[in-house]
Amino acid sequence: MTPAMPESSQPGGSPKPVHEIERVAIRFVGDSGDGMQLTGTKFTESTALAGNDLSTLPDYPAEIRAPAGTLAGVSGFQIHFSSVDIRTPADKPDVLVAFNPAALRANIDDVKPQGMVIVNRDAFTKRNLERAGYDEDPLPALRERFQLVEIPIGTLNREAVKDLGLTQRQADRSKNFFALGLMYWLYNRPTTPTEEWIAKRFPDPIREANQRVLKAGYHFGETTELFPTSFLVPPAKIEPGRYRNITGNTALAWGIVAAGVQMQRPVFLGAYPITPASDVLHELARYRQFGVKTFQAEDEIAAISAAVGASYAGLLGCCTTSGPGMLLKQEALNLAVMTELPLVVVDIQRAGPSTGLPTKTEQADLLMVLYGRSSDSPIPIVAPATPGDCFHVMLEAFRIAVKYMTPVAVLSDGYLANSAEPWRIPEVETLLRHPAQLETDPEGFAPYRRDPATLARPWAVPGTPGLEHRIGGLEKEDVTGNVSYSPVNHARMTELRALKIAGIAQDIPPAEVRGPEAGKLLVVTWGGTHGAAASAVDQSHEAGFTASHLHLRHLNPFPANLGEVLGRFERILVPELNTGQLSRLLRAEYLVAAEPLCKVSGQPFKVREIRDRIEAILA
Amino acid sequence: MSEAAVKLTKKNFESDQDVRWCPGCGDYSILANLQRVMPELGVARENVVFVSGIGCSSRFPYYMNTYGFHTIHGRAPSFASGIKMSRPELDVWVVTGDGDGLSIGGNHLLHTIRRNLNLQVLLFNNRVYGLTKGQYSPTSLEGMRTKSSPEGSMDHPVDPIAFALGAGATFVARTVDVDAKHLQHVLRRAHEHRGTAFVEILQNCPVYNDGEWEAVEDKTTRNRFALVLEQGEPLVFGDKDARRGVRIESGVPSLVDLPDGADPLEHGVAVHDEKRTAAYGFALASIAPPQFPTPVGVFRAVEKSTYEDLLTAQVERAVQERGPGELAALLHSGDTWTVAPD
Ligand SMILES: Cc1ncc(C[n+]2csc(CCOP(=O)(O)OP(=O)(O)O)c2C)c(N)n1
Ligand code: SF4
Ligand SMILES: [Mg+2]
């Protein structure tokens, strides 16, 4: 840490010294009613505006309001920000802000040794300690392990708003803003953007209360003896351009809007609410001015059926869901395979079979999406690597869907969906622009006459004179599309459906290796595991253990050169948040000894977990 | 020359596919009558879409020389909804069966009806699963013996008319497969209606449930067993010399014999009104054999906004208020910052 000159920061300006640091990870934890997600989101926005690179990990319970003060109700938000390139929300927080004993108990063991632990002293009552399962006050013991900062946040909060005539309940709801104000001081951030946001969001007197408490937290930092210095993380040196902060789900929704614009076809989204996919429906419902039609259906079956109907009618049909909904969609998806209609189905994966852990992440739907339909039913699969990549992956999915007349699955996950990163805003001119072609010419038209290059059938939509025809789920006769029970024809059509999807391998970028082109170890990843694996490979390299990294964006078909690349390495390690699905596919497809590194705790990989395995293999 | 300009005939609506229902199946008559009605509707052939689920009845689209989509079991209303929401100018027809529409697809039918998209839904009710070779269906009468219910079905049946009324249907009608005139009339009325027009068509399955509707199909008995609903007319049925009327008091129907030449109104017979309350519709729906005749015709026809109109209006309003969507503006909305090259 290099001490820097005190900077004048608003409001007031800090008289205390400012330490410049490269990176820090902060975790806010409290009851699910304490506003932790809001606090984290606001701190993230200020971090983005400060020009830092960042990565976030919201972690909240499935219950909207679990019993107050219990371990079950703990909600958390971690943000990692830095002046250098980072890819993960950090394995361990440097700073923990805990609003009650349960939140402390659930998180304290993750904090780095000698890290800073800020607690709301007022919440450490006998009753709350009992609820959290503490026999005695844990704070004295923590003083040795951490820099413990005890602040009576509850009392200071009430003090700040006491003349506003609020009920105690109303008053207490502002206390997360105290912590936010304090963190703004501690990391030299202006309070103005949040004050302005509060002014727009809350009516008086709540507005007044929140603004006052935010400032009270800030001034407390300035004046208290508890913090001898504040910190500054300078802006990150990242690729020049215009940036914004974005979560995976927002990027995904915007990618759908962009696909409509770039392909010059209106978008139709059929969806049924499900965590963690609902936010995409919410976001898209706001963009009717783009001609986007969103339809909240009665269930996932109706949602995909309506979307297939939309595609049949010439729109860009799309659905967003999570595992349980994806299962319900499989039969209609099979119809889209049979009728060869363009459609994009997004599965934002969550943990566990059945309802499982709805708010936790996993990557365990790969085999279901690849193989979970009756008979031989191939569909392309693409997966985003980062929150911002969700935008580009949607464009790619629609490109494939329309060009090859096929449903395409996108596999995002709960971690990508909710976590945020600074995102370089693409120039619209640089995005692929390719108006979708509808068939209009009755001359020689046949519903299943294929383009010889792509094997795609024509997109012939109702309303086009002379192209009246019937399609459906019964096996189609080659070319004519008439119902056919011929054994030879069925074999031929099965083959054609497979060839069409396999052929896409020629139309996607070859697999690229980061690091040496050949060697002892290749780490292969897909989806949201990208960040942790890339960081692990880099850190191991710095520590003298050199592995290469290959990230797969296309999971079906695989890039054409994948087998050849895998063959250049002695060992292949596949970190994935399931019990070994991609590794199984690589083994089956390429007869290589791919070794899975599995994690199924509902949490993304920590860099350390992957590093340890890399270094053990290379040791 | 555009086809719309020439006069279309039944032939124009016949596809080149061989029709493959069993001989004597009621579906033939429905197909022929619909093909006969289509040219009168004034819709260009390319704008017509038939959407079906799975079942004997759902083979229907293959035989219509229009656009057609034979989808999956029970979900036809949802595919049709997506088509209609996307392209409101299309004339969308759903063909479904009693199993397809009321068993596996009951949920979708309910929600599609309540949204009131401007669709025609034709439910062919043969009170049996035809395609899977004769199991009882949700409309089969209690006690029906089939391969899957050798000792009699234990299900209490659902009445399609009451179901549709319960879902808030704006148009509900019933007609009979072989009564060409009535069938054509009801199809025209259904097409005229703006909103979801639900039509139950009593259909004979000679193979697995022969004679289920014989009393109303047979020309010689039809008068006695069918109560023909006509707007503004009293609920009267029966042969000329043995007319009977239906009273509805406190929602409960009862029968009254009408002496020759008697004015039904003087005998308290109810006068049919398609626009009356849903409660009246339910009272009509409860009129059923064996105690009563089978009402056929339009039970209810009322106006309500259609889903696709509301959706289109929201899109138009958004464009008016916010201007047509601009991708670059969206991507740059909210807080952004510039990272300059060093
Ligand atoms: C998911 C699914 N389950 C079961 C079936 C088998 N199945 C096909 S049609 C049918 C019943 C059709 O009955 P109905 O709708 O009354 O039509 P009908 O044949 O009588 O016209 C069943 C059970 C299927 N095709 N798909
Ligand atoms: S089984 Fe019955 S409903 Fe099906 S085609 Fe034969 S007669 Fe018609
Ligand atoms: Mg049936």
GROMACS .gro file of C-alpha atoms in nm, chain A residues 301-536:
model
  236
  301ILE     CA    1  -4.521  -2.528  -2.227
  302ALA     CA    2  -4.750  -2.251  -2.344
  303ALA     CA    3  -4.456  -2.010  -2.342
  304ILE     CA    4  -4.250  -2.215  -2.584
  305SER     CA    5  -4.552  -2.319  -2.788
  306ALA     CA    6  -4.644  -1.954  -2.842
  307ALA     CA    7  -4.282  -1.876  -2.929
  308VAL     CA    8  -4.275  -2.158  -3.186
  309GLY     CA    9  -4.604  -2.021  -3.321
  310ALA     CA   10  -4.438  -1.679  -3.348
  311SER     CA   11  -4.142  -1.827  -3.536
  312TYR     CA   12  -4.376  -2.012  -3.765
  313ALA     CA   13  -4.543  -1.677  -3.832
  314GLY     CA   14  -4.208  -1.516  -3.915
  315LEU     CA   15  -4.101  -1.349  -3.591
  316LEU     CA   16  -3.788  -1.421  -3.390
  317GLY     CA   17  -3.933  -1.659  -3.131
  318CYS     CA   18  -3.751  -1.684  -2.800
  319CYS     CA   19  -3.808  -1.823  -2.449
  320THR     CA   20  -3.620  -1.775  -2.126
  321THR     CA   21  -3.644  -2.016  -1.837
  322SER     CA   22  -3.452  -2.223  -1.585
  323GLY     CA   23  -3.409  -2.599  -1.538
  324PRO     CA   24  -3.758  -2.706  -1.430
  325GLY     CA   25  -3.912  -2.495  -1.707
  326MET     CA   26  -3.661  -2.626  -1.959
  327LEU     CA   27  -3.780  -2.979  -1.889
  328LEU     CA   28  -4.137  -2.878  -1.963
  329LYS     CA   29  -4.031  -2.727  -2.293
  330GLN     CA   30  -3.864  -3.033  -2.436
  331GLU     CA   31  -4.163  -3.170  -2.623
  332ALA     CA   32  -4.237  -2.840  -2.798
  333LEU     CA   33  -3.866  -2.803  -2.864
  334ASN     CA   34  -3.875  -3.138  -3.037
  335LEU     CA   35  -4.155  -3.008  -3.259
  336ALA     CA   36  -3.933  -2.714  -3.352
  337VAL     CA   37  -3.660  -2.965  -3.440
  338MET     CA   38  -3.902  -3.164  -3.657
  339THR     CA   39  -4.054  -2.860  -3.824
  340GLU     CA   40  -3.709  -2.694  -3.853
  341LEU     CA   41  -3.813  -2.353  -3.726
  342PRO     CA   42  -3.578  -2.089  -3.587
  343LEU     CA   43  -3.612  -2.042  -3.213
  344VAL     CA   44  -3.384  -1.951  -2.925
  345VAL     CA   45  -3.445  -2.113  -2.588
  346VAL     CA   46  -3.246  -1.984  -2.293
  347ASP     CA   47  -3.195  -2.200  -1.986
  348ILE     CA   48  -3.051  -1.995  -1.701
  349GLN     CA   49  -2.938  -2.290  -1.496
  350ARG     CA   50  -2.991  -2.319  -1.123
  351ALA     CA   51  -2.880  -2.579  -0.874
  352GLY     CA   52  -3.026  -2.921  -0.809
  353PRO     CA   53  -3.292  -3.148  -0.949
  354SER     CA   54  -3.657  -3.050  -0.898
  355THR     CA   55  -3.691  -2.713  -0.723
  356GLY     CA   56  -3.339  -2.765  -0.590
  357LEU     CA   57  -3.171  -2.442  -0.484
  358PRO     CA   58  -3.349  -2.183  -0.694
  359THR     CA   59  -3.121  -1.891  -0.616
  360LYS     CA   60  -2.794  -2.083  -0.642
  361THR     CA   61  -2.589  -2.153  -0.950
  362GLU     CA   62  -2.493  -2.475  -1.130
  363GLN     CA   63  -2.405  -2.592  -1.481
  364ALA     CA   64  -2.582  -2.923  -1.473
  365ASP     CA   65  -2.840  -2.892  -1.752
  366LEU     CA   66  -2.592  -2.951  -2.035
  367LEU     CA   67  -2.676  -3.316  -2.089
  368MET     CA   68  -3.049  -3.255  -2.052
  369VAL     CA   69  -3.043  -2.985  -2.317
  370LEU     CA   70  -2.821  -3.189  -2.545
  371TYR     CA   71  -2.990  -3.526  -2.503
  372GLY     CA   72  -3.312  -3.479  -2.307
  373ARG     CA   73  -3.564  -3.504  -2.590
  374SER     CA   74  -3.721  -3.817  -2.732
  375SER     CA   75  -3.538  -3.981  -3.021
  376ASP     CA   76  -3.245  -3.827  -3.210
  377SER     CA   77  -3.304  -3.458  -3.179
  378PRO     CA   78  -2.992  -3.250  -3.228
  379ILE     CA   79  -2.987  -2.878  -3.151
  380PRO     CA   80  -2.700  -2.630  -3.137
  381ILE     CA   81  -2.596  -2.510  -2.790
  382VAL     CA   82  -2.408  -2.192  -2.705
  383ALA     CA   83  -2.307  -2.061  -2.363
  384PRO     CA   84  -2.196  -1.716  -2.247
  385ALA     CA   85  -1.865  -1.685  -2.060
  386THR     CA   86  -1.923  -1.361  -1.869
  387PRO     CA   87  -2.217  -1.135  -1.785
  388GLY     CA   88  -2.142  -0.905  -2.079
  389ASP     CA   89  -2.094  -1.200  -2.313
  390CYS     CA   90  -2.463  -1.285  -2.264
  391PHE     CA   91  -2.536  -1.002  -2.507
  392HIS     CA   92  -2.313  -1.136  -2.782
  393VAL     CA   93  -2.415  -1.496  -2.728
  394MET     CA   94  -2.778  -1.407  -2.794
  395LEU     CA   95  -2.683  -1.251  -3.127
  396GLU     CA   96  -2.488  -1.564  -3.213
  397ALA     CA   97  -2.777  -1.789  -3.112
  398PHE     CA   98  -3.022  -1.602  -3.334
  399ARG     CA   99  -2.773  -1.599  -3.620
  400ILE     CA  100  -2.749  -1.977  -3.609
  401ALA     CA  101  -3.122  -2.026  -3.554
  402VAL     CA  102  -3.223  -1.826  -3.859
  403LYS     CA  103  -2.940  -1.924  -4.089
  404TYR     CA  104  -2.985  -2.296  -4.022
  405MET     CA  105  -3.358  -2.296  -3.947
  406THR     CA  106  -3.319  -2.469  -3.613
  407PRO     CA  107  -3.398  -2.417  -3.249
  408VAL     CA  108  -3.086  -2.316  -3.054
  409ALA     CA  109  -3.032  -2.351  -2.679
  410VAL     CA  110  -2.840  -2.095  -2.475
  411LEU     CA  111  -2.705  -2.212  -2.140
  412SER     CA  112  -2.652  -1.926  -1.899
  413ASP     CA  113  -2.645  -1.978  -1.522
  414GLY     CA  114  -2.755  -1.815  -1.200
  415TYR     CA  115  -2.410  -1.672  -1.135
  416LEU     CA  116  -2.380  -1.503  -1.474
  417ALA     CA  117  -2.741  -1.390  -1.454
  418ASN     CA  118  -2.702  -1.185  -1.139
  419SER     CA  119  -2.339  -1.089  -1.130
  420ALA     CA  120  -2.216  -0.768  -1.286
  421GLU     CA  121  -1.907  -0.649  -1.467
  422PRO     CA  122  -1.800  -0.336  -1.653
  423TRP     CA  123  -1.894  -0.393  -2.013
  424ARG     CA  124  -1.748  -0.220  -2.312
  425ILE     CA  125  -2.050  -0.101  -2.506
  426PRO     CA  126  -2.024  -0.235  -2.859
  427GLU     CA  127  -2.058   0.001  -3.152
  428VAL     CA  128  -2.384  -0.092  -3.317
  429GLU     CA  129  -2.214  -0.072  -3.657
  430THR     CA  130  -1.975  -0.349  -3.558
  431LEU     CA  131  -2.253  -0.593  -3.474
  432LEU     CA  132  -2.343  -0.847  -3.734
  433ARG     CA  133  -2.627  -0.713  -3.946
  434HIS     CA  134  -2.809  -0.973  -4.147
  435PRO     CA  135  -3.174  -0.927  -4.232
  436ALA     CA  136  -3.356  -1.259  -4.205
  437GLN     CA  137  -3.477  -1.390  -4.541
  438LEU     CA  138  -3.832  -1.511  -4.575
  439GLU     CA  139  -3.928  -1.729  -4.870
  440THR     CA  140  -4.165  -1.555  -5.111
  441ASP     CA  141  -4.122  -1.732  -5.445
  442PRO     CA  142  -4.377  -2.005  -5.524
  443GLU     CA  143  -4.165  -2.117  -5.823
  444GLY     CA  144  -4.026  -2.458  -5.729
  445PHE     CA  145  -4.117  -2.410  -5.364
  446ALA     CA  146  -4.115  -2.714  -5.139
  447PRO     CA  147  -4.127  -2.679  -4.761
  448TYR     CA  148  -3.830  -2.913  -4.705
  449ARG     CA  149  -3.617  -2.828  -5.009
  450ARG     CA  150  -3.283  -2.747  -4.849
  451ASP     CA  151  -3.017  -2.489  -4.914
  452PRO     CA  152  -2.728  -2.710  -5.031
  453ALA     CA  153  -2.474  -2.513  -4.826
  454THR     CA  154  -2.649  -2.497  -4.490
  455LEU     CA  155  -2.914  -2.770  -4.535
  456ALA     CA  156  -3.164  -2.514  -4.405
  457ARG     CA  157  -3.519  -2.536  -4.532
  458PRO     CA  158  -3.697  -2.217  -4.645
  459TRP     CA  159  -3.871  -1.995  -4.391
  460ALA     CA  160  -4.214  -1.978  -4.556
  461VAL     CA  161  -4.463  -1.795  -4.338
  462PRO     CA  162  -4.841  -1.764  -4.347
  463GLY     CA  163  -4.961  -1.465  -4.542
  464THR     CA  164  -4.735  -1.548  -4.838
  465PRO     CA  165  -4.946  -1.622  -5.148
  466GLY     CA  166  -4.867  -1.945  -5.326
  467LEU     CA  167  -4.669  -2.104  -5.040
  468GLU     CA  168  -4.961  -2.256  -4.853
  469HIS     CA  169  -4.838  -2.580  -4.698
  470ARG     CA  170  -4.881  -2.796  -4.391
  471ILE     CA  171  -4.616  -2.890  -4.138
  472GLY     CA  172  -4.624  -3.074  -3.811
  473GLY     CA  173  -4.463  -3.324  -3.582
  474LEU     CA  174  -4.518  -3.633  -3.797
  475GLU     CA  175  -4.210  -3.740  -3.989
  476LYS     CA  176  -4.162  -3.534  -4.301
  477GLU     CA  177  -4.093  -3.660  -4.646
  478ASP     CA  178  -3.763  -3.526  -4.775
  479VAL     CA  179  -3.819  -3.216  -4.993
  480THR     CA  180  -4.202  -3.217  -5.003
  481GLY     CA  181  -4.253  -3.212  -4.628
  482ASN     CA  182  -4.558  -3.433  -4.664
  483VAL     CA  183  -4.628  -3.687  -4.391
  484SER     CA  184  -4.420  -3.995  -4.455
  485TYR     CA  185  -4.398  -4.329  -4.278
  486SER     CA  186  -4.132  -4.464  -4.513
  487PRO     CA  187  -3.847  -4.637  -4.325
  488VAL     CA  188  -3.589  -4.519  -4.579
  489ASN     CA  189  -3.715  -4.165  -4.560
  490HIS     CA  190  -3.705  -4.161  -4.180
  491ALA     CA  191  -3.344  -4.277  -4.183
  492ARG     CA  192  -3.261  -4.011  -4.440
  493MET     CA  193  -3.435  -3.732  -4.248
  494THR     CA  194  -3.269  -3.833  -3.922
  495GLU     CA  195  -2.937  -3.813  -4.101
  496LEU     CA  196  -3.019  -3.476  -4.258
  497ARG     CA  197  -3.121  -3.326  -3.925
  498ALA     CA  198  -2.793  -3.443  -3.775
  499LEU     CA  199  -2.581  -3.330  -4.069
  500LYS     CA  200  -2.734  -2.986  -4.065
  501ILE     CA  201  -2.638  -2.926  -3.702
  502ALA     CA  202  -2.296  -3.090  -3.738
  503GLY     CA  203  -2.225  -2.864  -4.036
  504ILE     CA  204  -2.245  -2.555  -3.815
  505ALA     CA  205  -1.897  -2.650  -3.689
  506GLN     CA  206  -1.761  -2.503  -4.014
  507ASP     CA  207  -1.933  -2.174  -3.941
  508ILE     CA  208  -1.804  -2.101  -3.590
  509PRO     CA  209  -1.458  -1.987  -3.477
  510PRO     CA  210  -1.203  -2.265  -3.420
  511ALA     CA  211  -1.112  -2.346  -3.060
  512GLU     CA  212  -0.835  -2.118  -2.938
  513VAL     CA  213  -0.588  -2.198  -2.666
  514ARG     CA  214  -0.466  -1.934  -2.423
  515GLY     CA  215  -0.110  -2.021  -2.327
  516PRO     CA  216   0.118  -2.281  -2.487
  517GLU     CA  217  -0.033  -2.456  -2.793
  518ALA     CA  218   0.072  -2.796  -2.661
  519GLY     CA  219   0.196  -2.931  -2.333
  520LYS     CA  220   0.126  -3.112  -2.015
  521LEU     CA  221  -0.211  -2.969  -1.915
  522LEU     CA  222  -0.508  -2.810  -2.086
  523VAL     CA  223  -0.790  -2.664  -1.876
  524VAL     CA  224  -1.118  -2.679  -2.068
  525THR     CA  225  -1.417  -2.477  -1.949
  526TRP     CA  226  -1.760  -2.366  -2.059
  527GLY     CA  227  -2.009  -2.103  -1.940
  528GLY     CA  228  -1.965  -1.899  -1.624
  529THR     CA  229  -1.666  -2.102  -1.509
  530HIS     CA  230  -1.454  -1.905  -1.753
  531GLY     CA  231  -1.349  -1.630  -1.510
  532ALA     CA  232  -1.230  -1.848  -1.224
  533ALA     CA  233  -1.047  -2.085  -1.458
  534ALA     CA  234  -0.875  -1.807  -1.653
  535SER     CA  235  -0.759  -1.643  -1.330
  536ALA     CA  236  -0.642  -1.978  -1.194
   0.00000   0.00000   0.00000
